Structures are given as structure tokens and as C-alpha cells.
Coordinates of C-alpha atoms and ligand atoms in Angstrom, one line a residue:
X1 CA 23.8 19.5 46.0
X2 CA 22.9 22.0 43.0
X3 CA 19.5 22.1 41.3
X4 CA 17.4 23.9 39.1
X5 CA 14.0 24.1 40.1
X6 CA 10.6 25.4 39.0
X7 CA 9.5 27.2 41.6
X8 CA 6.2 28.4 39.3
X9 CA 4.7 27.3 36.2
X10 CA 6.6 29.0 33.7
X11 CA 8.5 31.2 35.7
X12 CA 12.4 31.4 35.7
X13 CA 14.1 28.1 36.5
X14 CA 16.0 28.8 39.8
X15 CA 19.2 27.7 40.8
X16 CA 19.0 26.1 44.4
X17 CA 21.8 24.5 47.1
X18 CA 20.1 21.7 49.2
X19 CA 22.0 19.2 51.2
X20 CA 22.6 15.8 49.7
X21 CA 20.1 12.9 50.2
X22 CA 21.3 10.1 51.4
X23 CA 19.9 6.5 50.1
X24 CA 18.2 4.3 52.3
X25 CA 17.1 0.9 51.3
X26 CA 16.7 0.4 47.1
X27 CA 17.4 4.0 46.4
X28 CA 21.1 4.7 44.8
X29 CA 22.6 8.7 45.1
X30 CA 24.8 9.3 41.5
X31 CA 26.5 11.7 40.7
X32 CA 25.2 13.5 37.5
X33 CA 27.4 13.1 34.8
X34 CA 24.5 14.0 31.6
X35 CA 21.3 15.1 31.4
X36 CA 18.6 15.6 28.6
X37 CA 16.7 18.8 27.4
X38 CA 13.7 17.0 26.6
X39 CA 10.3 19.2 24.7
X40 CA 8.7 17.1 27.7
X41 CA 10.3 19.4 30.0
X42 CA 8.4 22.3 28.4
X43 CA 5.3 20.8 28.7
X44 CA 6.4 20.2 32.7
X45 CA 7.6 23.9 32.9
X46 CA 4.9 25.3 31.4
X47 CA 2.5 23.2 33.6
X48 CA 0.1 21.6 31.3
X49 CA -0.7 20.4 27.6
X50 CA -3.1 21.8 25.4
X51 CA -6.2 19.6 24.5
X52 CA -7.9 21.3 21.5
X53 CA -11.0 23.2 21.7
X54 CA -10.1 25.4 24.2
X55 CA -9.6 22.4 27.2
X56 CA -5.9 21.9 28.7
X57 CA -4.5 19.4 30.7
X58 CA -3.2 20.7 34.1
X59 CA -0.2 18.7 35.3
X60 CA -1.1 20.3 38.6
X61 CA -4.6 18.7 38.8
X62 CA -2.7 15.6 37.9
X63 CA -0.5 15.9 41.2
X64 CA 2.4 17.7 39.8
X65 CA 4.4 19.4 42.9
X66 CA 6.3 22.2 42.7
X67 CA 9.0 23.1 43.7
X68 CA 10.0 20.8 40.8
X69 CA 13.7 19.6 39.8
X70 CA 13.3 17.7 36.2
X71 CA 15.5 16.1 34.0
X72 CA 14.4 12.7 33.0
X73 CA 17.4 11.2 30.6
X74 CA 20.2 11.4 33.0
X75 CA 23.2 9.6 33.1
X76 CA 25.1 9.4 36.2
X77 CA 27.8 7.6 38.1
X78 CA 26.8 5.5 41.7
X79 CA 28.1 7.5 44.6
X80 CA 26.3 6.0 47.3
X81 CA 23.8 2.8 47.9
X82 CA 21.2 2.1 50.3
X83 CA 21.5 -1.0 52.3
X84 CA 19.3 -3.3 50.8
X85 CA 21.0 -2.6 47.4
X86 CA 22.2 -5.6 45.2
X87 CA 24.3 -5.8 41.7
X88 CA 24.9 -2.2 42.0
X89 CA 28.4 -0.8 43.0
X90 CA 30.1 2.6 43.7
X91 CA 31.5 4.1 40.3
X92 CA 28.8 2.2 38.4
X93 CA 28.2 4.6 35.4
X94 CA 24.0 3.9 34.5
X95 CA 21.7 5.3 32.6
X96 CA 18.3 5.5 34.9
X97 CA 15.0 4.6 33.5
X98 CA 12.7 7.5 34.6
X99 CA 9.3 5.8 34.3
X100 CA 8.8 4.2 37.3
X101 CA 5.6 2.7 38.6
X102 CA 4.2 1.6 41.9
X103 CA 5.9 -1.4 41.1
X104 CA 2.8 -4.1 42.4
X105 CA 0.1 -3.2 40.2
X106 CA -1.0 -5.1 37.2
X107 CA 0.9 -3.0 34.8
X108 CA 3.9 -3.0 36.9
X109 CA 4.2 -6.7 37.3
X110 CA 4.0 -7.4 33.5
X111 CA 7.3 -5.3 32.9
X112 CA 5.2 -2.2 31.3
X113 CA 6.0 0.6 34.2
X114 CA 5.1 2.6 32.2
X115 CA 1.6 2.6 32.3
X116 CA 1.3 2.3 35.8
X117 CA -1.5 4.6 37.0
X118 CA 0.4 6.1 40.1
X119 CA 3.7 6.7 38.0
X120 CA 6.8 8.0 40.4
X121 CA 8.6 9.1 37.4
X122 CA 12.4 10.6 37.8
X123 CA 12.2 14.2 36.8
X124 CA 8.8 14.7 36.8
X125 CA 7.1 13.2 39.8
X126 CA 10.7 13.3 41.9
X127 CA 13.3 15.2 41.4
X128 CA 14.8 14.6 38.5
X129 CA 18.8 15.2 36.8
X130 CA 18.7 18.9 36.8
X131 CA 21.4 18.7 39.2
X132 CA 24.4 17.6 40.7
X133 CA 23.3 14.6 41.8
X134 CA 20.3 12.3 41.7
X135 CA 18.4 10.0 43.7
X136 CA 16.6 6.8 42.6
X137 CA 14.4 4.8 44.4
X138 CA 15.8 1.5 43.6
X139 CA 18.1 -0.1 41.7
X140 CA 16.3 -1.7 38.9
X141 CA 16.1 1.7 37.6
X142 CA 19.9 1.6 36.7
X143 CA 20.6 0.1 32.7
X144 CA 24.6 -0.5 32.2
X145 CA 25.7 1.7 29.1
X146 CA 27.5 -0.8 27.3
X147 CA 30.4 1.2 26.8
X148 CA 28.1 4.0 25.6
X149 CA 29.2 7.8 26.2
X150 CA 27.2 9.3 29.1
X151 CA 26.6 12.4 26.8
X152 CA 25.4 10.5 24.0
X153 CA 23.5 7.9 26.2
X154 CA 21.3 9.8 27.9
X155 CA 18.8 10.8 25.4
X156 CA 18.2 6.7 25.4
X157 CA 15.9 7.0 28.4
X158 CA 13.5 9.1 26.8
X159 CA 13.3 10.0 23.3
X160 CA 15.8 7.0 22.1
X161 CA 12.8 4.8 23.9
X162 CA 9.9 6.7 23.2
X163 CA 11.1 6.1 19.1
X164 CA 12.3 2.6 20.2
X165 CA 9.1 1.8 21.4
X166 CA 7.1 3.7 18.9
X167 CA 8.9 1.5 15.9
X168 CA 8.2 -2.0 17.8
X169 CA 4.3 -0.8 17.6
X170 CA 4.3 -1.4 13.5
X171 CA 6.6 -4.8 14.2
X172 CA 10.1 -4.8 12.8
X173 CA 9.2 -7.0 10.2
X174 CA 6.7 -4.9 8.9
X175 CA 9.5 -2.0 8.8
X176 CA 11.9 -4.0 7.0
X177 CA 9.1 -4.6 3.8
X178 CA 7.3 -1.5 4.1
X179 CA 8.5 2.3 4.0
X180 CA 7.7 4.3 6.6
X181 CA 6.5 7.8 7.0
X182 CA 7.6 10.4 9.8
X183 CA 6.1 13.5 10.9
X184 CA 8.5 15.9 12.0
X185 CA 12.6 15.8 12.0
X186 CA 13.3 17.3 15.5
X187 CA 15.4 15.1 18.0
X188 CA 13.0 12.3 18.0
X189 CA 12.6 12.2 13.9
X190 CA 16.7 12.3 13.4
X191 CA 16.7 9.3 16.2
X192 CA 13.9 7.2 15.0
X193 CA 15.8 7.7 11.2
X194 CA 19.0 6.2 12.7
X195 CA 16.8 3.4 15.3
X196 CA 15.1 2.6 11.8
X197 CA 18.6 2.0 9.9
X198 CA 19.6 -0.4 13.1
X199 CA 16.7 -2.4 13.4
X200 CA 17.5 -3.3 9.1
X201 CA 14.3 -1.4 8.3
X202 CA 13.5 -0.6 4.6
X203 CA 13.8 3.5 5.4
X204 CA 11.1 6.4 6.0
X205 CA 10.0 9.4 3.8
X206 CA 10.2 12.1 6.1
X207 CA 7.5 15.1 6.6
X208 CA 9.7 18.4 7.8
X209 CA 8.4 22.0 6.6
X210 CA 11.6 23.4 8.1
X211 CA 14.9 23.5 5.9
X212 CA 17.3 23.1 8.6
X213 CA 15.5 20.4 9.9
X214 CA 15.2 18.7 6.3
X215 CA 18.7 18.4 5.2
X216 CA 19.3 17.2 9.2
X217 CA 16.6 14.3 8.4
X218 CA 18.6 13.9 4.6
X219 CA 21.8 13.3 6.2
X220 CA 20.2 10.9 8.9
X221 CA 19.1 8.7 6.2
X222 CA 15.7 9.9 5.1
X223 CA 14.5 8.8 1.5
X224 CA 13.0 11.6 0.8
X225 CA 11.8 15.1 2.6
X226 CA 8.5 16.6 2.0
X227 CA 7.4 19.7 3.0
X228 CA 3.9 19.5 4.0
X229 CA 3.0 23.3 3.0
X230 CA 3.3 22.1 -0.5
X231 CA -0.1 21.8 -2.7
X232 CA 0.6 18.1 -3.9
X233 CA 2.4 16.7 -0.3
X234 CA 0.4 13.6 0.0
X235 CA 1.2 12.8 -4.1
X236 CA 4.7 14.1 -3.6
X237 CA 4.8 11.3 -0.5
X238 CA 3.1 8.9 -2.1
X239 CA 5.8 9.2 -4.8
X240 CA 8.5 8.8 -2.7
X241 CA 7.4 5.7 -0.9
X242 CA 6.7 4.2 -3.9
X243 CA 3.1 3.2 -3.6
X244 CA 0.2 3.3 -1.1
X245 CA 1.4 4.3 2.4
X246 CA 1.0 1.4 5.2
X247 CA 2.4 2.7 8.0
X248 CA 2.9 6.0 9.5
X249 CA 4.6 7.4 12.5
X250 CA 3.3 11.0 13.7
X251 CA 6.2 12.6 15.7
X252 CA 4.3 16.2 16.2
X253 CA 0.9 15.1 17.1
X254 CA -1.1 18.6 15.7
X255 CA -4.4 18.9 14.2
X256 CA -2.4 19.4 10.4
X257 CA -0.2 16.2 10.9
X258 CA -3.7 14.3 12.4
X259 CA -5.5 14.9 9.2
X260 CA -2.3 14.4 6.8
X261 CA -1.8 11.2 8.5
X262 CA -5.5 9.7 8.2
X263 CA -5.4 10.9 4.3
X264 CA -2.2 9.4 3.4
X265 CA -3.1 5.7 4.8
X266 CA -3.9 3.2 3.0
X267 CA -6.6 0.3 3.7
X268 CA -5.3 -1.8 6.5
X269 CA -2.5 0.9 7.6
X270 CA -1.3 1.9 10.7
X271 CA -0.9 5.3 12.8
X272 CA 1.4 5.2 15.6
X273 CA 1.3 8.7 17.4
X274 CA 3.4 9.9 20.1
X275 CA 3.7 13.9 19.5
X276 CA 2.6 16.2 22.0
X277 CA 2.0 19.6 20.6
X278 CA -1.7 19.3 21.2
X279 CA -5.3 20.1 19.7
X280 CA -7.5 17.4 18.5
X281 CA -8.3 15.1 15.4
X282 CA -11.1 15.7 13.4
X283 CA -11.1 12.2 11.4
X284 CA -13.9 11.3 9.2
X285 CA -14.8 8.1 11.5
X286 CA -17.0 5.8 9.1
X287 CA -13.4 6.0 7.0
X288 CA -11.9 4.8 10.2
X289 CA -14.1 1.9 9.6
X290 CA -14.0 1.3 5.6
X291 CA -10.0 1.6 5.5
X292 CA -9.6 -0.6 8.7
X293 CA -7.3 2.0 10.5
X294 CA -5.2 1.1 13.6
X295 CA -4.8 4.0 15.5
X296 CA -2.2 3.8 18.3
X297 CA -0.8 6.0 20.9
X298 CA 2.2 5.3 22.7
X299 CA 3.6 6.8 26.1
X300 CA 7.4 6.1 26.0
X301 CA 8.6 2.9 26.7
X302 CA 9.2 -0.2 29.3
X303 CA 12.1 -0.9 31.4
X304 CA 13.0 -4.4 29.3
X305 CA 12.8 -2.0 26.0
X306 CA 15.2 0.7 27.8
X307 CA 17.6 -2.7 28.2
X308 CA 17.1 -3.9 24.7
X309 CA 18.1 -0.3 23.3
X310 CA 21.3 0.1 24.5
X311 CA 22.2 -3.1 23.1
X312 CA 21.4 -2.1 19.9
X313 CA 22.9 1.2 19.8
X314 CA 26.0 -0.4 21.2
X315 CA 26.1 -3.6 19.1
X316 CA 25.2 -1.7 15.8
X317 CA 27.5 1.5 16.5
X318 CA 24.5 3.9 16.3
X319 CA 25.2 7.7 16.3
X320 CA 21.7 8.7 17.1
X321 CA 21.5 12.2 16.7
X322 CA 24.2 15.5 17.1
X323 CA 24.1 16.7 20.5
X324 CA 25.3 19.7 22.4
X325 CA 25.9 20.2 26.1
X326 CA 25.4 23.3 28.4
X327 CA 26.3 23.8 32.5
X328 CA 23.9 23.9 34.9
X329 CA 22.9 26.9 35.0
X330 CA 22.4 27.4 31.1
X331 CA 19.4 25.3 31.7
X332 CA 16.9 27.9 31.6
X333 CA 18.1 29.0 28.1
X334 CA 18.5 26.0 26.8
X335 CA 14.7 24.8 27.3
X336 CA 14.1 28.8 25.2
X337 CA 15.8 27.9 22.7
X338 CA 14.3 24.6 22.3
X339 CA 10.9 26.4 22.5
X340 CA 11.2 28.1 19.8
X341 CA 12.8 25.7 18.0
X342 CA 16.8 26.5 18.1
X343 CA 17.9 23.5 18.7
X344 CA 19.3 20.9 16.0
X345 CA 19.4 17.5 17.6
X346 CA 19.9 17.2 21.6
X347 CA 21.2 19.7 24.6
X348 CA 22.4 17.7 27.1
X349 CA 23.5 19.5 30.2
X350 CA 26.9 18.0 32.2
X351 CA 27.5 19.9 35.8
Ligands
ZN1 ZN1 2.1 0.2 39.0
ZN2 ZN1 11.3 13.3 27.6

């Protein structure tokens, strides 16, 4: 089989022929058929995420092994089973949920893999679907597609959840009477636009300082499009929602969108935040207290979420967000240009 591996923390990705694994017991071998460029992956290349105040976190220290193959959105058809395999066939097309746990822990056994503490995530703690072909370790890692496309499905497992589960956070009911506000119009922005529109929400003021990126979130659905840079953003997004913001979802996650976020709620609102880009909040914490704050993080999503997703997106005929596909060995480029921000919607590499 082909891969492209990190050898080194930020060096070149390198192209690599292995032989095939074969599965024993739960695992499943597909065949690749899509995977996601995720801004994860950078993070994984790169080796770590930055803190704020000088501190990083090193994936290495966190048991990150290289030689690396990632790819955690991957879409891919069942070539072979191991024998202790059930309800999974050869020439099963499946989208694989990548966040798997230990599977017997308490976090495990309440369906929130997730947040298991010894994770044995596809694509980042085992090779992932920068390749040919993929192993899992068991079959209920494998979600039908519902007729989906594998192209379009595979940003589902990451992104499509993370914004899935990010949503659920502030309770669909409270995103069908409240506008929402979004940080950032990226991948995850354009999806959580359309994810809003399927779960019958009332819509989302979007916060983009990029043009390209703006008229992407305008043609996704957004109310409105503020550029933060402005003097007046917070009045100019007050305007636009109509009143005193409730609920806020930070897609960036930087020390600017921290401290626009914590201005623009109101008493009783909500902050979910699930960007990455790093540095740290400076929030003035007895206002944490007089305005009632909820502050929430989230880490992607579970298993019976991944389900529930592609039943949506299938039952409501959801085009999430515009992707484009490169080979194999394009993968290297294609995680440049996402760094520095080339990319309009998703690459998704097919081998
Ligand atoms: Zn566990
Ligand atoms: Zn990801």
C-alpha cells in the first residue's frame, strides 16, 4: 500500500510503499476512496499547538509517534474483514469515525469516545487515510453514508461533527429562537452555516475579516458579514442580530476572537469554542460572574452524533461546503496552501 508519512515534525510529507495489513479480529482493511485536509493536520505536522505566553503543547510529549500517516475524514470501501467481524461486508462503502477510545473506560462506555483519555484516534494516533488503504480496529467505527458521495462525505467525520456537535452545545431549540454568531468562515464556518439551515435554526451573523471568505459565508446563508477590523464591529453585530447577542460560536479560537466574544454576550449567554489557532483569554473574570457566562469547549464529537449526521445531511439534502480533490501525492501542497489560507471550502484527496 501507498502513504504519505511525516517522517519529522514539519518536514516534507514523504511518500512511502509498505505492504498491506491484513485485519485480524474487529479490524476492517478499506480501500481509500476520500480523504480530508483537515487545519488539524497542520497542527499534527507541525507537532504541537501554541498555548499563549510563550508555552506550546507538544503532541510528542503527548505520545505522538512518528513515522505518522494522517488523515482522519476518510471514506473508504471494505476490502477485507477480520474474523470476528459482524454487520460489515466486502464492498461496504463507510465513512470511519476517527475518535476512538480504549473502548472500557467510563467515557467510552457512555457513547462519548471522544473523551476517552487514552484516545487511539485514526489518523493521528494510527495511521490514518493518507493512503491507499486504511485499517480500523473494529467495526463500530464504520457509519453507512446513506447514499452520500464519498467525496462530499468525508469531511462529516471531522469538521461536519466537530460543528455538529458544537451547535447541539447551545440546544437546537435555543438556535431556532435565537441568532447566532460565528467566528471565522473557513471550512468549518461555511458547514456549521449550512448544519444551522438543517437543524431549522433562526441563522448566524458571521465574523470573517477576509473578503473571499465573506461572500463564501453570504452565499452559505449568513445574515450578515462583519469584519472584525472595523471600529464599530460589536454595534455593527449587534445590529445585525437584532438585539443583545445570546449565544456565540468561536470557530478561530485566538486571543482577538476570545475578547470579541466575552464583549459581545449578553447576561446569561453562551460561548461555545472549538478553534485551535492558540494563545490565551484574557477575560475580565468577576464579569464572568455578573453576566452569568457559560463558557464551553468542545473536542469534536461522539460516535452516535457521527450517526445522527449523516442522517441529516442525507434526509435534508445538505450541500455542506465546496470541496476540491487532489492525488496522493499532492498532499504535501495541499496542507501549504491550507496554511496559508488558499483554500475555499475542503481538499479532499482520492488515490
Ligand atoms: Zn476510553
Ligand atoms: Zn480534523
Amino acid at each position: 500500500m501507498r502513504s504519505m508519512q511525516v517522517r519529522e515534525f514539519g518536514g516534507p510529507l514523504v511518500e512511502t510503499v509498505a505492504d498491506t495489513p491484513q485485519p485480524q479480529g474487529h479490524e476492517v482493511l478499506l480501500r481509500v476512496q476520500a480523504a480530508g485536509v483537515c487545519h488539524t493536520d497542520l497542527h499534527l505536522w507541525h507537532g504541537g499547538y501554541d498555548l499563549g505566553g510563550g508555552r506550546t503543547l507538544s503532541l510528542q510529549e503527548r505520545g505522538i509517534k512518528l513515522p505518522l500517516v494522517m488523515g482522519h475524514e476518510t471514506v473508504g470501501v471494505v476490502v477485507a474483514v477480520g474474523d470476528k467481524v459482524s454487520g460489515v461486508q466486502v464492498g461496504d462503502v463507510r465513512l470511519v469515525y476517527p475518535w476512538l477510545g480504549c473502548g472500557q473506560c467510563e467515557a467510552c462506555s457512555r457513547g462519548q469516545e471522544n473523551y476517552c483519555l487514552t484516545p487511539d484516534t485514526v489518523g493521528i494516533n494510527r495511521p490514518g487515510g493518507y493512503a491507499d488503504h486504511v485499517l480500523v480496529p473494529h467495526e463500530r467505527s464504520l457509519v453507512p453514508l446513506r447514499g452520500l458521495d464519498p467525496v462530499r462525505a468525508a469531511p462529516l467525520a471531522c469538521s461536519g461533527l466537530t460543528c455538529y456537535s458544537a451547535l447541539k452545545k447551545f440546544g437546537i431549540e435555543r438556535l431556532q429562537q435565537q441568532t447566532l454568531v460565528v467566528f471565522g468562515a473557513g471550512g468549518l464556518g461555511l458547514m456549521c452555516l449550512k448544519l444551522l439551515q438543517g437543524l431549522g435554526g433562526r441563522g448566524a451573523v458571521v465574523i470573517e475579516p477576509n473578503a473571499e471568505r465573506a461572500q463564501a459565508a453570504l452565499e452559505a446563508g449568513a445574515l450578515a458579514v462583519v469584519n472584525p477590523q472595523a471600529s464599530d464591529a460589536i454595534d455593527q453585530v449587534r445590529a445585525a442580530v437584532g438585539g443583545p447577542v445570546h449565544a456565540v460560536l468561536d470557530l478561530v479560537g485566538n486571543e482577538q476572537t476570545a475578547g470579541l466574544s466575552f464583549d459581545l454576550l449578553t447576561k446569561g449567554g453562551h460561548l461555545v469554542t472549538i478553534g485551535l489557532f492558540g494563545g490565551a483569554a484574557n477575560w475580565p473574570l468577576p464579569l464572568l460572574a455578573i453576566k452569568a457566562l457559560t463558557i464551553q469547549g468542545g473536542y469534536v464529537g461522539s460516535l452516535p452524533e457521527l450517526h445522527e449526521l449523516v442522517q441529516l445531511v442525507a434526509d435534508k439534502q445538505l450541500e455542506l461546503i465546496p470541496v476540491h480533490t487532489c492525488g496522493l501525492s499532492a498532499l504535501g501542497q495541499a496542507l501549504r496552501s491550507l496554511e496559508e489560507g488558499k483554500v475555499v471550502g475542503r481538499m479532499v484527496m482520492t488515490p
